[in-house]
């Protein structure tokens, strides 16, 4: 099958999955109100079959992350309530990174060749910059909670970044926010809005941590030029 046709099929399949979620009753099961009303039921299901519940939860989380569906935050909170901080943070960290990597690979397959060929001259400097220092940029983008994760997945896929690099840097960059949300899941029954979780001070802290590696890199480069 020609790659061009395969690309169209993948795009069509993705649109179908997103449409099923958006225009069906499925979305009603992924609301804060519904989850809070069924916390006891979720915990009972987990106790009845730990492995099966964990597997289904992980697959749903990976799918939501890969398709950028708007309930990853809710699942992260639920993981804290069901699994606890340690196991919940591990599951969410792994699943969110796997989902992001799937989105990264899909975007790269669909758009990389087209973008690189069409804007070859304009991307020369950017490509070289990311080959040498892409780790710092990805880490900062993941840690600073300003850019939606799906935007980061798509943008980085259009640049010459290895999957292995994308994977471990994304996992590291997303981990602080993962810990905050999983820990907040312990009090899920008391949360009325996602804005209750991330205070202004926490957002500023993440931003400063994200900017730090870029600042260090800038100072090192400046020092090298002087020498």
Short mmCIF file of C-alpha atoms in Angstrom, two decimals:
data_model
loop_
_atom_site.label_atom_id
_atom_site.label_comp_id
_atom_site.label_asym_id
_atom_site.label_seq_id
_atom_site.Cartn_x
_atom_site.Cartn_y
_atom_site.Cartn_z
CA UNK A 1 0.00 0.00 0.00
CA UNK A 2 1.45 3.39 -0.98
CA UNK A 3 2.47 5.56 1.95
CA UNK A 4 0.23 8.37 0.72
CA UNK A 5 -2.90 6.19 0.93
CA UNK A 6 -1.82 4.86 4.31
CA UNK A 7 -1.52 8.40 5.62
CA UNK A 8 -5.07 9.18 4.54
CA UNK A 9 -6.35 6.01 6.19
CA UNK A 10 -4.60 6.86 9.47
CA UNK A 11 -5.98 10.42 9.45
CA UNK A 12 -9.47 9.08 8.72
CA UNK A 13 -9.19 6.51 11.51
CA UNK A 14 -8.04 9.16 14.02
CA UNK A 15 -10.91 11.47 13.07
CA UNK A 16 -13.40 8.62 13.48
CA UNK A 17 -12.13 7.80 16.98
CA UNK A 18 -12.22 11.45 18.07
CA UNK A 19 -15.71 11.90 16.58
CA UNK A 20 -17.01 8.82 18.41
CA UNK A 21 -15.90 10.33 21.68
CA UNK A 22 -17.12 13.87 20.99
CA UNK A 23 -20.52 13.02 19.51
CA UNK A 24 -21.56 10.03 21.61
CA UNK A 25 -22.53 9.44 25.23
CA UNK A 26 -19.02 8.17 25.98
CA UNK A 27 -17.89 11.64 26.97
CA UNK A 28 -20.43 11.62 29.81
CA UNK A 29 -18.40 8.90 31.54
CA UNK A 30 -15.32 11.12 31.62
CA UNK A 31 -16.59 14.05 33.63
CA UNK A 32 -15.52 15.08 37.10
CA UNK A 33 -19.09 14.74 38.37
CA UNK A 34 -19.53 11.18 37.07
CA UNK A 35 -16.18 10.02 38.43
CA UNK A 36 -16.85 11.51 41.87
CA UNK A 37 -20.25 9.79 42.02
CA UNK A 38 -18.66 6.42 41.24
CA UNK A 39 -15.45 6.50 43.29
CA UNK A 40 -16.57 3.63 45.52
CA UNK A 41 -17.50 1.52 42.48
CA UNK A 42 -14.11 2.16 40.85
CA UNK A 43 -12.30 1.13 44.02
CA UNK A 44 -14.40 -2.05 44.31
CA UNK A 45 -13.64 -2.96 40.69
CA UNK A 46 -9.95 -2.44 41.38
CA UNK A 47 -10.02 -4.70 44.45
CA UNK A 48 -11.94 -7.42 42.59
CA UNK A 49 -9.35 -7.68 39.82
CA UNK A 50 -6.25 -5.56 40.30
CA UNK A 51 -4.46 -6.67 37.13
CA UNK A 52 -7.43 -6.36 34.76
CA UNK A 53 -8.49 -2.97 36.13
CA UNK A 54 -4.91 -1.66 35.90
CA UNK A 55 -4.58 -2.92 32.32
CA UNK A 56 -7.87 -1.39 31.15
CA UNK A 57 -7.08 1.88 32.92
CA UNK A 58 -3.63 1.99 31.30
CA UNK A 59 -5.00 1.34 27.80
CA UNK A 60 -7.64 4.08 28.19
CA UNK A 61 -4.98 6.49 29.44
CA UNK A 62 -2.63 5.71 26.55
CA UNK A 63 -5.46 6.20 24.05
CA UNK A 64 -6.51 9.51 25.61
CA UNK A 65 -2.92 10.74 25.53
CA UNK A 66 -2.25 9.54 21.98
CA UNK A 67 -5.45 11.12 20.61
CA UNK A 68 -5.22 14.21 22.86
CA UNK A 69 -8.67 13.55 24.31
CA UNK A 70 -9.61 16.00 27.07
CA UNK A 71 -9.76 13.69 30.06
CA UNK A 72 -6.13 12.81 30.85
CA UNK A 73 -6.19 15.14 33.87
CA UNK A 74 -9.29 13.41 35.23
CA UNK A 75 -7.69 9.98 34.77
CA UNK A 76 -4.56 11.20 36.53
CA UNK A 77 -6.62 12.28 39.55
CA UNK A 78 -8.47 8.97 39.54
CA UNK A 79 -5.19 7.06 39.48
CA UNK A 80 -4.14 8.77 42.68
CA UNK A 81 -7.41 7.84 44.35
CA UNK A 82 -7.35 4.21 43.18
CA UNK A 83 -3.66 3.28 43.05
CA UNK A 84 -2.11 5.67 45.56
CA UNK A 85 0.79 8.04 44.98
CA UNK A 86 3.62 5.61 44.15
CA UNK A 87 1.83 3.18 41.83
CA UNK A 88 -0.42 5.91 40.43
CA UNK A 89 2.53 8.13 39.52
CA UNK A 90 4.31 5.19 37.88
CA UNK A 91 1.29 4.16 35.79
CA UNK A 92 0.43 7.70 34.72
CA UNK A 93 4.03 8.62 33.94
CA UNK A 94 4.52 5.53 31.79
CA UNK A 95 1.13 5.68 30.04
CA UNK A 96 1.25 9.41 29.33
CA UNK A 97 4.72 9.06 27.83
CA UNK A 98 3.74 6.04 25.74
CA UNK A 99 0.67 7.92 24.49
CA UNK A 100 2.72 11.01 23.71
CA UNK A 101 5.24 8.84 21.84
CA UNK A 102 2.47 7.30 19.74
CA UNK A 103 1.24 10.80 18.88
CA UNK A 104 4.84 11.81 18.12
CA UNK A 105 5.39 8.87 15.76
CA UNK A 106 2.00 9.33 14.08
CA UNK A 107 2.62 13.03 13.45
CA UNK A 108 6.13 12.31 12.19
CA UNK A 109 4.82 9.69 9.76
CA UNK A 110 2.00 11.92 8.52
CA UNK A 111 3.71 15.30 8.25
CA UNK A 112 7.52 15.12 8.69
CA UNK A 113 8.54 14.54 5.06
CA UNK A 114 6.11 17.15 3.75
CA UNK A 115 7.23 19.86 6.21
CA UNK A 116 10.95 19.13 5.82
CA UNK A 117 10.76 19.23 2.01
CA UNK A 118 8.49 22.24 1.73
CA UNK A 119 10.44 24.36 4.24
CA UNK A 120 13.88 22.82 3.79
CA UNK A 121 15.82 26.11 3.66
CA UNK A 122 13.92 27.72 6.52
CA UNK A 123 14.40 24.69 8.77
CA UNK A 124 18.16 24.24 8.37
CA UNK A 125 19.08 26.35 11.40
CA UNK A 126 16.21 25.05 13.51
CA UNK A 127 17.04 21.43 12.66
CA UNK A 128 20.70 21.85 13.62
CA UNK A 129 19.69 23.59 16.85
CA UNK A 130 17.36 20.76 17.83
CA UNK A 131 19.85 18.03 16.93
CA UNK A 132 22.36 19.54 19.35
CA UNK A 133 20.12 21.00 22.04
CA UNK A 134 16.68 19.47 21.55
CA UNK A 135 16.73 17.93 25.00
CA UNK A 136 16.67 21.33 26.69
CA UNK A 137 13.78 22.63 24.59
CA UNK A 138 11.60 19.53 24.99
CA UNK A 139 12.19 19.47 28.74
CA UNK A 140 11.22 23.13 29.07
CA UNK A 141 8.11 22.72 26.90
CA UNK A 142 6.98 19.70 28.92
CA UNK A 143 7.58 21.29 32.29
CA UNK A 144 6.15 24.76 31.70
CA UNK A 145 2.35 24.26 31.77
CA UNK A 146 1.60 26.82 29.07
CA UNK A 147 1.71 24.78 25.87
CA UNK A 148 -0.84 21.94 25.44
CA UNK A 149 0.92 18.59 25.31
CA UNK A 150 -0.57 17.68 21.93
CA UNK A 151 1.02 20.82 20.46
CA UNK A 152 4.41 19.77 21.86
CA UNK A 153 3.96 16.26 20.40
CA UNK A 154 3.19 17.60 16.93
CA UNK A 155 5.81 20.38 16.83
CA UNK A 156 8.66 18.17 18.04
CA UNK A 157 7.69 15.40 15.61
CA UNK A 158 8.36 17.79 12.72
CA UNK A 159 11.97 18.20 13.83
CA UNK A 160 14.91 15.75 13.78
CA UNK A 161 14.45 14.35 17.30
CA UNK A 162 14.96 10.65 18.05
CA UNK A 163 12.07 8.75 19.63
CA UNK A 164 14.27 7.56 22.50
CA UNK A 165 15.26 11.15 23.31
CA UNK A 166 11.67 12.34 23.06
CA UNK A 167 10.51 9.51 25.33
CA UNK A 168 12.80 9.92 28.31
CA UNK A 169 12.90 13.73 28.23
CA UNK A 170 9.10 13.88 28.01
CA UNK A 171 8.74 11.47 30.92
CA UNK A 172 11.15 13.50 33.02
CA UNK A 173 9.56 16.82 32.10
CA UNK A 174 5.99 15.69 32.77
CA UNK A 175 6.79 13.92 36.04
CA UNK A 176 6.52 16.93 38.44
CA UNK A 177 3.00 17.78 37.23
CA UNK A 178 2.12 14.08 37.32
CA UNK A 179 3.10 13.92 40.99
CA UNK A 180 1.01 17.00 41.81
CA UNK A 181 -2.13 15.65 40.14
CA UNK A 182 -1.76 12.06 41.37
CA UNK A 183 -1.23 13.30 44.91
CA UNK A 184 -4.31 15.54 44.56
CA UNK A 185 -6.28 12.45 43.59
CA UNK A 186 -6.24 11.37 47.24
CA UNK A 187 -8.73 14.19 47.84
CA UNK A 188 -10.66 13.65 44.60
CA UNK A 189 -14.01 13.61 46.38
CA UNK A 190 -13.37 17.19 47.57
CA UNK A 191 -12.21 18.61 44.22
CA UNK A 192 -14.83 20.66 42.38
CA UNK A 193 -12.64 22.06 39.60
CA UNK A 194 -9.27 21.28 38.04
CA UNK A 195 -8.24 24.83 38.87
CA UNK A 196 -8.34 23.81 42.55
CA UNK A 197 -5.19 21.75 42.01
CA UNK A 198 -2.56 23.97 40.39
CA UNK A 199 -2.11 27.19 42.31
CA UNK A 200 -0.43 30.23 40.79
CA UNK A 201 2.66 29.52 42.92
CA UNK A 202 2.91 25.96 41.58
CA UNK A 203 2.62 27.19 37.97
CA UNK A 204 5.38 29.74 38.57
CA UNK A 205 7.59 27.05 40.13
CA UNK A 206 7.17 24.77 37.10
CA UNK A 207 7.93 27.66 34.76
CA UNK A 208 11.12 28.57 36.62
CA UNK A 209 12.30 24.95 36.63
CA UNK A 210 11.55 24.67 32.91
CA UNK A 211 13.42 27.86 32.05
CA UNK A 212 16.45 26.90 34.18
CA UNK A 213 18.06 24.40 31.74
CA UNK A 214 17.63 26.84 28.84
CA UNK A 215 19.27 29.58 30.89
CA UNK A 216 22.19 27.32 31.78
CA UNK A 217 22.60 26.32 28.13
CA UNK A 218 22.53 29.97 27.04
CA UNK A 219 25.22 30.91 29.56
CA UNK A 220 27.42 27.97 28.54
CA UNK A 221 27.15 28.91 24.86
CA UNK A 222 27.92 32.53 25.68
CA UNK A 223 30.98 31.46 27.65
CA UNK A 224 32.21 29.28 24.75
CA UNK A 225 31.93 32.18 22.31
CA UNK A 226 34.06 34.37 24.58
CA UNK A 227 36.79 31.72 24.64
#
